């Protein structure tokens, strides 16, 4: 259960931690988009340097980032090997039936690999340095313009923050139910695929029931405390945009310019 | 004040039509500053009664008056501002991701400006002695601490009435005592009305008045002394009696003469050592 890095947040007080979550969210998204403009090794190098600088500024142990890449390693290897084996062009090094290892294939494979790693590093950096709640605040703020097209921005962010608040609670619950069922003889790791799937049932059904019960209790408690939706609500948490947030945005512009200059 | 703070007039409620009535013709009134304990065995309608008071449940018949004004669909949200409620499960009523967010939640709903919120949240957390936990997440708190945060959330709203819907039933004895002490302190400071629904007889013994419910009806009410002294009917209804009363009953069974009036623990100790158990 503890392997899950999704939404994991490591509290700290570094430069990256103190950035406005909106700035971080926008920067990360923008960064992921411009990764696709990279088309030579120098441009990837530039991007790597940027991410490295950001990671160093976050003062978070590099080990966490490697852990972030780990669960996706098979996906990466799979995609990279497909690229290598099925791209043709340039000098051919090896050929077997329809499988070819060529110069273009190797280069494309390397690009894909770098792209994956960069995207994972950047999104891991975002979740590691931003408290889930600030993240949902930022999302609410950034979705606000969509209200014009009747998009329920407040509801979405409320849903998001409740979901995030209940992640640890439901994890604990899962653990407890698993132990309770183990005490009655359910084995979660043995047998073939079919048996394993069947073993999930005594875990899943109680979990669903308790999630609905919790939802009902929570709704009642919210109503008793005067919750009536987004209208007329004030906000306890405020987002503060400071000079360093503007600087981060400027740095993205600089990075884009640099990228355009070094790419072919 | 000329009228009672909360008045229920012939309230009847059933969850499903032609089902057994969860509340059957209940009338009662509660005065400002009173601590009222509502006891009864499981399924006697205590929780349902609590929910009708702040409009979470609309009774099928009868009416509810709060400060002399009738509770209706229109003024429901204003009335609710006067009544804070703490529920049973400390985990399921925690809305915020951190302690301070949770305390601020009710204030946010009322649209209270941020500067005011900062003051009130800080003050409320101080009053429940949770100030050093401001930034903690719910999963890092004990049950009693979560319940104290829930109380802070109610206190921050500055209500006139606090309803405790079995708020201590999922806590260990230590957390229970902690929560009750907190409530007692806040009640004395701000002259709150407290309605506590409970199985915990020691909690009920704190009250000014005890109401006993049985299958949807109010069957008895009076001071803890009146309700608990020599009342073996309570035991038959599946309820407990306070420890001094239990001891008295046990002594009586051993043919030792005991005073008939209700004794608190202190007075029982006094009686025990002065009586000398003439043997």
Coordinates of C-alpha atoms in Angstrom, one line a residue:
Chain A
X1 CA 0.0 0.0 0.0
X2 CA 2.8 2.4 0.8
X3 CA 4.3 2.0 -2.7
X4 CA 1.7 4.3 -4.1
X5 CA 3.3 7.6 -5.0
X6 CA 0.2 9.1 -6.4
X7 CA -0.8 12.2 -4.6
X8 CA 2.1 11.7 -2.1
X9 CA 3.3 14.9 -0.7
X10 CA 6.5 15.5 1.1
X11 CA 6.2 18.6 3.3
X12 CA 9.1 20.9 3.1
X13 CA 10.1 24.5 2.9
X14 CA 12.1 24.9 -0.2
X15 CA 11.9 27.3 -3.1
X16 CA 9.7 25.0 -5.1
X17 CA 7.4 24.2 -2.1
X18 CA 6.7 27.9 -1.5
X19 CA 5.7 28.6 -5.1
X20 CA 2.0 29.3 -5.8
X21 CA 0.3 26.0 -6.7
X22 CA -1.2 27.7 -9.8
X23 CA 2.2 28.6 -11.0
X24 CA 3.5 25.1 -10.5
X25 CA 0.5 23.5 -12.1
X26 CA 0.7 25.8 -15.2
X27 CA 4.4 25.4 -15.5
X28 CA 4.2 21.6 -15.3
X29 CA 1.6 21.4 -17.9
X30 CA 3.4 23.8 -20.2
X31 CA 6.6 21.9 -19.7
X32 CA 5.0 18.6 -20.6
X33 CA 3.7 20.2 -23.8
X34 CA 7.0 21.7 -24.9
X35 CA 8.7 18.4 -24.4
X36 CA 7.2 17.4 -27.6
X37 CA 9.1 20.1 -29.4
X38 CA 12.4 18.5 -28.6
X39 CA 13.9 16.9 -31.7
X40 CA 17.5 16.5 -31.0
X41 CA 19.8 15.5 -28.1
X42 CA 20.8 19.1 -27.3
X43 CA 17.1 20.1 -26.8
X44 CA 16.5 17.1 -24.5
X45 CA 19.7 18.1 -22.6
X46 CA 18.3 21.6 -22.0
X47 CA 15.1 20.1 -20.7
X48 CA 16.9 17.7 -18.4
X49 CA 19.0 20.6 -17.0
X50 CA 15.8 22.5 -16.2
X51 CA 14.3 19.6 -14.4
X52 CA 17.5 18.9 -12.6
X53 CA 17.6 22.5 -11.4
X54 CA 14.0 22.3 -10.2
X55 CA 14.7 19.0 -8.4
X56 CA 17.7 20.4 -6.7
X57 CA 15.7 23.5 -5.7
X58 CA 13.0 21.3 -4.1
X59 CA 15.6 19.7 -1.8
X60 CA 13.9 16.4 -2.1
X61 CA 15.9 13.2 -2.2
X62 CA 16.5 12.0 -5.7
X63 CA 15.5 8.5 -4.6
X64 CA 11.8 9.6 -4.5
X65 CA 12.0 10.5 -8.2
X66 CA 13.5 7.1 -9.1
X67 CA 10.7 5.5 -7.2
X68 CA 8.3 7.6 -9.3
X69 CA 9.7 6.2 -12.5
X70 CA 9.9 2.6 -11.3
X71 CA 6.2 1.5 -11.6
X72 CA 6.2 2.8 -15.2
X73 CA 9.4 1.1 -16.3
X74 CA 7.7 -1.7 -18.2
X75 CA 5.5 0.7 -20.1
X76 CA 8.6 2.7 -21.0
X77 CA 10.6 -0.3 -22.1
X78 CA 7.7 -1.7 -24.1
X79 CA 7.2 1.6 -26.0
X80 CA 10.9 2.1 -26.5
X81 CA 11.4 -1.4 -27.8
X82 CA 8.5 -1.0 -30.2
X83 CA 10.0 2.2 -31.5
X84 CA 13.4 0.5 -32.0
X85 CA 12.1 -2.6 -33.7
X86 CA 9.6 -1.0 -36.0
X87 CA 11.1 2.2 -37.1
X88 CA 13.0 2.0 -40.3
X89 CA 15.4 4.4 -42.0
X90 CA 19.0 5.4 -41.9
X91 CA 21.7 2.8 -41.5
X92 CA 20.4 -0.7 -40.8
X93 CA 22.3 -2.5 -38.1
X94 CA 20.2 -5.7 -37.8
X95 CA 17.4 -7.3 -39.6
X96 CA 15.2 -10.3 -38.8
X97 CA 12.0 -10.8 -40.8
X98 CA 10.0 -7.6 -40.3
X99 CA 12.0 -6.6 -37.3
X100 CA 14.8 -4.1 -38.0
X101 CA 17.1 -2.2 -35.7
X102 CA 18.1 0.9 -37.6
X103 CA 19.7 4.3 -36.9
X104 CA 16.4 6.2 -36.8
X105 CA 14.8 3.5 -34.6
X106 CA 17.5 3.8 -32.0
X107 CA 17.3 7.6 -32.1
X108 CA 13.5 7.6 -31.8
X109 CA 13.6 5.1 -29.0
X110 CA 16.0 7.3 -27.1
X111 CA 13.7 10.3 -27.6
X112 CA 10.7 8.4 -26.3
X113 CA 12.7 7.2 -23.3
X114 CA 13.8 10.8 -22.5
X115 CA 10.3 12.1 -23.0
X116 CA 8.8 9.6 -20.6
X117 CA 11.4 10.2 -18.0
X118 CA 11.0 13.9 -18.2
X119 CA 7.2 13.8 -18.0
X120 CA 7.3 11.5 -14.9
X121 CA 10.0 13.6 -13.2
X122 CA 8.1 16.8 -13.7
X123 CA 4.7 15.4 -12.5
X124 CA 6.4 13.7 -9.6
X125 CA 8.0 17.0 -8.7
X126 CA 4.6 18.7 -8.8
X127 CA 2.8 16.2 -6.5
X128 CA 5.8 15.8 -4.1
X129 CA 6.0 19.6 -3.5
X130 CA 2.4 20.6 -3.5
X131 CA -0.1 19.7 -0.7
X132 CA -3.1 18.0 -2.3
X133 CA -5.4 20.7 -1.0
X134 CA -3.4 23.5 -2.5
X135 CA -3.5 21.6 -5.7
X136 CA -7.3 21.3 -5.7
X137 CA -7.4 25.0 -4.8
X138 CA -5.3 25.8 -7.8
X139 CA -7.5 23.6 -10.0
X140 CA -10.6 25.4 -8.8
X141 CA -9.0 28.8 -9.6
X142 CA -7.9 27.7 -13.0
X143 CA -11.2 26.2 -13.9
X144 CA -13.1 29.3 -12.9
X145 CA -13.2 30.8 -16.4
X146 CA -15.1 27.7 -17.4
X147 CA -18.0 28.8 -15.3
X148 CA -19.1 30.9 -18.2
X149 CA -19.9 27.7 -20.0
X150 CA -21.8 26.4 -16.9
X151 CA -18.9 24.1 -15.8
X152 CA -19.3 23.3 -12.1
X153 CA -15.9 24.5 -10.9
X154 CA -16.7 24.7 -7.2
X155 CA -18.3 21.3 -7.2
X156 CA -15.4 19.8 -9.0
X157 CA -12.8 21.1 -6.6
X158 CA -14.9 20.2 -3.6
X159 CA -15.2 16.6 -5.0
X160 CA -11.5 16.6 -5.5
X161 CA -10.6 17.8 -2.1
X162 CA -12.9 15.3 -0.4
X163 CA -11.6 12.5 -2.6
X164 CA -8.0 13.4 -1.6
X165 CA -9.0 13.7 2.1
X166 CA -10.5 10.2 2.1
X167 CA -7.6 8.5 0.3
X168 CA -5.7 7.6 3.5
X169 CA -9.0 6.8 5.3
X170 CA -10.0 4.3 2.6
X171 CA -6.5 2.9 2.5
X172 CA -6.6 2.1 6.2
X173 CA -10.1 0.6 5.8
X174 CA -8.9 -1.6 2.9
X175 CA -6.0 -2.8 5.1
X176 CA -8.4 -3.6 8.0
X177 CA -10.9 -5.4 5.8
X178 CA -8.1 -7.5 4.2
X179 CA -6.9 -8.5 7.6
X180 CA -10.4 -9.3 8.8
X181 CA -11.0 -11.5 5.8
X182 CA -7.5 -13.1 6.1
X183 CA -8.5 -14.0 9.7
X184 CA -11.4 -15.8 8.2
X185 CA -9.3 -17.7 5.7
X186 CA -9.3 -15.6 2.5
X187 CA -6.0 -15.8 0.7
X188 CA -5.4 -12.8 -1.4
X189 CA -2.2 -13.8 -3.1
X190 CA -2.6 -17.5 -3.9
X191 CA -4.1 -19.4 -6.8
X192 CA -4.6 -18.6 -10.5
X193 CA -6.0 -15.4 -11.9
X194 CA -9.6 -16.5 -11.6
X195 CA -9.2 -17.4 -7.9
X196 CA -7.3 -14.2 -7.2
X197 CA -10.2 -12.2 -8.7
X198 CA -12.7 -14.1 -6.7
X199 CA -10.7 -13.4 -3.5
X200 CA -11.1 -9.7 -4.2
X201 CA -14.9 -9.9 -3.8
X202 CA -14.9 -10.1 0.0
X203 CA -12.7 -7.1 0.0
X204 CA -14.5 -5.0 -2.6
X205 CA -18.1 -5.4 -1.4
X206 CA -17.5 -4.3 2.2
X207 CA -15.4 -1.5 0.9
X208 CA -18.1 -0.2 -1.4
X209 CA -20.7 -0.4 1.4
X210 CA -18.6 1.5 3.8
X211 CA -17.7 4.1 1.3
X212 CA -21.4 4.8 0.7
X213 CA -22.0 4.9 4.4
X214 CA -19.2 7.3 4.9
X215 CA -20.6 9.5 2.0
X216 CA -24.0 9.6 3.7
X217 CA -22.6 10.5 7.1
X218 CA -20.3 13.1 5.6
X219 CA -23.2 14.7 3.6
X220 CA -25.2 14.9 6.7
X221 CA -22.4 16.5 8.7
X222 CA -21.8 18.9 5.9
X223 CA -25.4 19.9 5.8
X224 CA -25.6 20.3 9.5
X225 CA -22.7 22.7 9.2
X226 CA -24.6 24.8 6.7
X227 CA -23.1 23.6 3.4
X228 CA -25.3 24.7 0.5
X229 CA -22.9 24.6 -2.4
X230 CA -20.6 27.2 -3.8
X231 CA -22.9 30.2 -3.6
X232 CA -22.1 32.8 -1.0
X233 CA -19.1 30.9 0.4
X234 CA -16.0 32.6 1.5
X235 CA -12.6 31.0 1.4
X236 CA -10.3 30.2 4.2
X237 CA -7.3 29.4 2.1
X238 CA -5.9 32.1 -0.1
X239 CA -3.5 31.6 -3.0
X240 CA -0.8 34.3 -3.0
X241 CA 0.9 35.1 -6.3
X242 CA 4.3 36.5 -5.7
X243 CA 7.3 37.7 -7.7
X244 CA 8.9 34.3 -7.7
X245 CA 5.8 32.8 -9.4
X246 CA 6.0 35.4 -12.1
X247 CA 9.7 34.6 -12.4
X248 CA 8.9 30.9 -12.9
X249 CA 6.5 31.8 -15.8
X250 CA 9.2 34.0 -17.3
X251 CA 11.7 31.1 -17.0
X252 CA 9.3 29.0 -19.1
X253 CA 9.3 31.7 -21.8
X254 CA 13.1 31.7 -21.7
X255 CA 13.2 27.9 -21.8
X256 CA 10.9 27.9 -24.8
X257 CA 13.1 30.4 -26.6
X258 CA 16.2 28.3 -25.8
X259 CA 14.4 25.2 -27.0
X260 CA 13.4 26.8 -30.3
X261 CA 17.0 28.0 -30.8
X262 CA 18.7 24.6 -30.2
X263 CA 16.1 22.4 -32.1
X264 CA 16.7 21.6 -35.7
Chain B
X1 CA -36.5 34.8 28.1
X2 CA -40.2 34.3 27.8
X3 CA -40.2 31.1 25.8
X4 CA -38.1 28.0 25.9
X5 CA -35.2 27.8 23.5
X6 CA -36.4 24.6 21.8
X7 CA -39.9 23.4 21.9
X8 CA -41.2 20.3 20.2
X9 CA -44.9 19.9 19.9
X10 CA -46.4 16.5 19.2
X11 CA -43.7 15.4 16.8
X12 CA -44.3 12.2 14.9
X13 CA -42.1 10.7 12.3
X14 CA -41.7 7.5 10.4
X15 CA -39.0 6.6 7.9
X16 CA -41.3 4.7 5.6
X17 CA -45.0 5.0 5.4
X18 CA -47.0 2.5 7.4
X19 CA -43.8 1.5 9.1
X20 CA -43.4 1.6 12.8
X21 CA -43.2 5.2 14.0
X22 CA -39.6 6.3 14.8
X23 CA -41.0 9.2 16.8
X24 CA -44.5 9.0 18.3
X25 CA -46.1 12.1 19.6
X26 CA -43.1 13.6 21.3
X27 CA -43.4 16.9 23.1
X28 CA -40.7 18.5 25.1
X29 CA -39.1 21.8 25.8
X30 CA -35.6 22.8 26.6
X31 CA -34.5 26.0 28.3
X32 CA -31.5 28.2 27.5
X33 CA -28.3 27.1 29.2
X34 CA -29.7 23.6 30.1
X35 CA -27.8 20.4 29.7
X36 CA -30.2 17.8 28.6
X37 CA -29.3 14.1 28.2
X38 CA -31.4 11.9 26.0
X39 CA -31.1 8.2 26.8
X40 CA -32.8 5.1 25.5
X41 CA -31.8 1.8 24.1
X42 CA -30.9 1.2 20.4
X43 CA -33.7 2.1 18.0
X44 CA -35.7 4.1 20.6
X45 CA -35.6 7.2 18.3
X46 CA -33.0 9.3 20.1
X47 CA -30.9 10.1 17.0
X48 CA -34.0 10.8 14.9
X49 CA -35.2 13.3 17.5
X50 CA -31.9 15.1 17.3
X51 CA -32.0 15.3 13.6
X52 CA -35.5 16.7 13.6
X53 CA -34.3 19.6 15.9
X54 CA -32.0 21.1 13.3
X55 CA -34.2 20.2 10.3
X56 CA -32.1 17.3 8.9
X57 CA -35.3 15.3 9.2
X58 CA -38.8 16.8 8.6
X59 CA -41.4 15.4 11.0
X60 CA -44.5 13.9 9.4
X61 CA -46.6 15.7 12.0
X62 CA -46.1 18.3 14.7
X63 CA -44.0 21.4 14.9
X64 CA -40.7 22.6 16.1
X65 CA -40.2 26.0 17.7
X66 CA -36.8 27.5 18.1
X67 CA -36.7 30.7 20.3
X68 CA -40.5 30.8 19.8
X69 CA -40.2 30.8 16.0
X70 CA -41.5 27.9 14.0
X71 CA -39.0 25.9 12.0
X72 CA -39.9 26.0 8.3
X73 CA -38.3 25.2 5.0
X74 CA -37.6 29.0 4.5
X75 CA -35.9 29.7 7.8
X76 CA -34.2 26.3 8.1
X77 CA -30.7 27.6 7.2
X78 CA -30.9 30.5 9.6
X79 CA -32.1 28.2 12.4
X80 CA -29.3 25.8 11.7
X81 CA -26.8 28.5 12.4
X82 CA -28.0 28.5 16.0
X83 CA -27.6 24.8 16.4
X84 CA -24.3 23.0 16.1
X85 CA -24.2 19.2 15.9
X86 CA -21.4 16.7 16.6
X87 CA -22.0 13.3 15.2
X88 CA -21.0 9.8 16.2
X89 CA -18.2 8.8 13.8
X90 CA -15.2 11.1 14.2
X91 CA -13.9 10.0 10.8
X92 CA -16.9 10.6 8.7
X93 CA -17.6 14.2 9.7
X94 CA -14.2 15.5 9.0
X95 CA -14.6 17.5 5.9
X96 CA -11.3 19.4 5.6
X97 CA -7.9 18.0 4.7
X98 CA -6.3 19.6 7.8
X99 CA -7.6 20.5 11.2
X100 CA -7.8 24.2 10.5
X101 CA -9.6 23.6 7.2
X102 CA -12.2 21.5 8.9
X103 CA -12.8 24.1 11.6
X104 CA -13.1 26.8 8.9
X105 CA -15.5 24.8 6.8
X106 CA -18.7 25.9 8.6
X107 CA -17.5 29.5 8.6
X108 CA -16.8 29.4 4.9
X109 CA -20.4 28.2 4.4
X110 CA -21.7 31.2 6.2
X111 CA -19.6 33.5 4.0
X112 CA -17.7 34.9 6.9
X113 CA -14.8 37.2 5.8
X114 CA -11.3 35.7 6.0
X115 CA -9.9 38.0 8.7
X116 CA -12.7 37.1 11.0
X117 CA -12.3 33.4 10.2
X118 CA -8.6 33.4 11.1
X119 CA -9.5 34.8 14.6
X120 CA -12.4 32.4 15.2
X121 CA -10.5 29.3 14.0
X122 CA -7.6 30.1 16.3
X123 CA -9.9 30.8 19.2
X124 CA -12.0 27.7 18.7
X125 CA -8.9 25.5 18.5
X126 CA -7.5 27.0 21.7
X127 CA -10.7 26.3 23.5
X128 CA -10.6 22.6 22.6
X129 CA -6.8 22.5 23.3
X130 CA -5.9 21.6 19.7
X131 CA -3.8 24.6 18.8
X132 CA -0.6 22.7 18.2
X133 CA -2.4 20.4 15.7
X134 CA -3.5 23.1 13.3
X135 CA -1.9 21.7 10.2
X136 CA -2.4 18.0 11.0
X137 CA -4.3 15.7 8.7
X138 CA -7.2 13.7 10.1
X139 CA -5.5 10.4 9.6
X140 CA -2.8 11.5 12.0
X141 CA -5.2 12.3 14.9
X142 CA -6.8 10.0 17.5
X143 CA -10.5 9.6 17.7
X144 CA -10.8 11.9 20.7
X145 CA -8.8 14.5 19.0
X146 CA -11.0 14.4 15.9
X147 CA -14.0 14.7 18.0
X148 CA -12.5 17.8 19.7
X149 CA -11.8 19.3 16.2
X150 CA -15.5 18.6 15.4
X151 CA -16.5 20.5 18.5
X152 CA -14.1 23.3 17.5
X153 CA -15.9 23.5 14.2
X154 CA -19.2 23.9 16.0
X155 CA -17.8 26.4 18.5
X156 CA -16.3 28.6 15.8
X157 CA -19.8 29.1 14.5
X158 CA -20.9 30.4 17.9
X159 CA -24.2 28.6 18.1
X160 CA -26.6 28.8 21.0
X161 CA -27.2 25.0 21.1
X162 CA -24.9 22.1 20.7
X163 CA -26.3 18.7 20.0
X164 CA -24.0 15.7 20.7
X165 CA -25.4 12.8 18.7
X166 CA -23.6 9.9 20.5
X167 CA -20.5 11.9 20.0
X168 CA -18.5 9.9 22.5
X169 CA -19.8 6.4 21.7
X170 CA -16.9 5.4 19.4
X171 CA -14.2 6.7 21.8
X172 CA -12.2 5.0 24.4
X173 CA -12.9 5.9 28.1
X174 CA -10.0 8.4 28.0
X175 CA -11.1 10.2 24.8
X176 CA -14.7 10.2 26.2
X177 CA -13.8 12.0 29.4
X178 CA -11.7 14.4 27.4
X179 CA -14.5 15.3 25.1
X180 CA -17.0 15.7 27.9
X181 CA -14.7 17.9 29.9
X182 CA -14.2 20.1 26.8
X183 CA -17.9 20.4 26.3
X184 CA -18.5 21.2 29.9
X185 CA -15.9 23.9 29.9
X186 CA -17.2 25.5 26.8
X187 CA -20.8 25.3 28.1
X188 CA -19.8 27.1 31.3
X189 CA -17.9 29.8 29.4
X190 CA -20.6 30.7 26.8
X191 CA -23.8 29.6 28.5
X192 CA -24.6 27.1 25.8
X193 CA -27.5 24.7 25.7
X194 CA -26.3 21.2 25.4
X195 CA -28.4 18.3 24.2
X196 CA -26.5 15.1 24.5
X197 CA -27.7 11.8 23.2
X198 CA -25.9 9.0 24.9
X199 CA -25.5 5.5 26.0
X200 CA -22.9 6.6 28.5
X201 CA -24.7 6.9 31.8
X202 CA -21.9 8.8 33.4
X203 CA -22.3 11.4 30.7
X204 CA -26.0 11.5 31.4
X205 CA -25.3 12.0 35.1
X206 CA -23.7 15.4 34.2
X207 CA -27.0 16.7 32.8
X208 CA -29.5 19.0 34.4
X209 CA -32.3 16.9 33.1
X210 CA -32.5 13.4 31.7
X211 CA -35.1 12.3 29.1
X212 CA -35.8 8.6 28.6
X213 CA -37.0 7.4 25.3
X214 CA -38.5 4.0 24.5
X215 CA -39.8 2.9 21.1
X216 CA -40.3 6.4 19.8
X217 CA -41.9 7.8 22.9
X218 CA -40.7 10.0 25.7
X219 CA -41.4 7.7 28.7
X220 CA -39.8 9.6 31.5
X221 CA -38.0 12.8 32.3
X222 CA -36.5 14.4 35.4
X223 CA -33.2 15.2 37.1
X224 CA -30.6 12.5 37.1
X225 CA -31.4 11.9 40.8
X226 CA -35.1 11.3 40.0
X227 CA -34.4 9.1 37.0
X228 CA -31.6 6.9 38.3
X229 CA -32.3 6.4 42.0
X230 CA -33.6 2.9 42.6
X231 CA -34.9 2.8 39.1
X232 CA -34.8 -0.9 38.2
X233 CA -37.1 -0.3 35.3
X234 CA -34.2 1.3 33.4
X235 CA -32.2 -1.9 33.7
X236 CA -35.2 -3.8 32.3
X237 CA -35.4 -1.4 29.4
X238 CA -31.8 -2.4 28.5
X239 CA -30.2 0.7 30.0
X240 CA -27.5 1.0 32.4
X241 CA -27.5 2.9 35.7
X242 CA -24.6 5.0 37.2
X243 CA -21.9 3.2 39.1
X244 CA -23.0 4.5 42.6
X245 CA -26.5 3.1 42.0
X246 CA -25.1 -0.2 40.9
X247 CA -23.1 -0.4 44.1
X248 CA -26.1 0.5 46.1
X249 CA -28.1 -2.3 44.4
X250 CA -25.3 -4.8 45.1
X251 CA -25.2 -3.7 48.7
X252 CA -28.9 -4.1 49.0
X253 CA -28.7 -7.6 47.6
X254 CA -26.3 -8.4 50.5
X255 CA -28.9 -7.0 52.9
X256 CA -27.1 -3.8 53.8
X257 CA -29.3 -0.8 54.3
X258 CA -28.5 2.0 51.9
X259 CA -30.0 5.5 51.6
X260 CA -32.8 5.7 49.1
X261 CA -31.9 9.0 47.6
X262 CA -29.6 9.3 44.6
X263 CA -25.9 9.6 45.4
X264 CA -23.1 11.0 43.3
X265 CA -19.8 9.2 43.6
X266 CA -18.5 11.7 46.1
X267 CA -21.5 11.5 48.3
X268 CA -21.4 7.7 48.1
X269 CA -17.8 7.7 49.3
X270 CA -18.9 10.1 52.1
X271 CA -21.8 7.8 53.1
X272 CA -19.6 4.7 53.0
X273 CA -17.0 6.0 55.4
X274 CA -19.4 7.7 57.8
X275 CA -21.7 4.7 58.0
X276 CA -19.0 2.4 59.3
X277 CA -21.0 -0.5 58.0
X278 CA -22.2 -1.3 61.5
X279 CA -21.2 -4.9 61.8

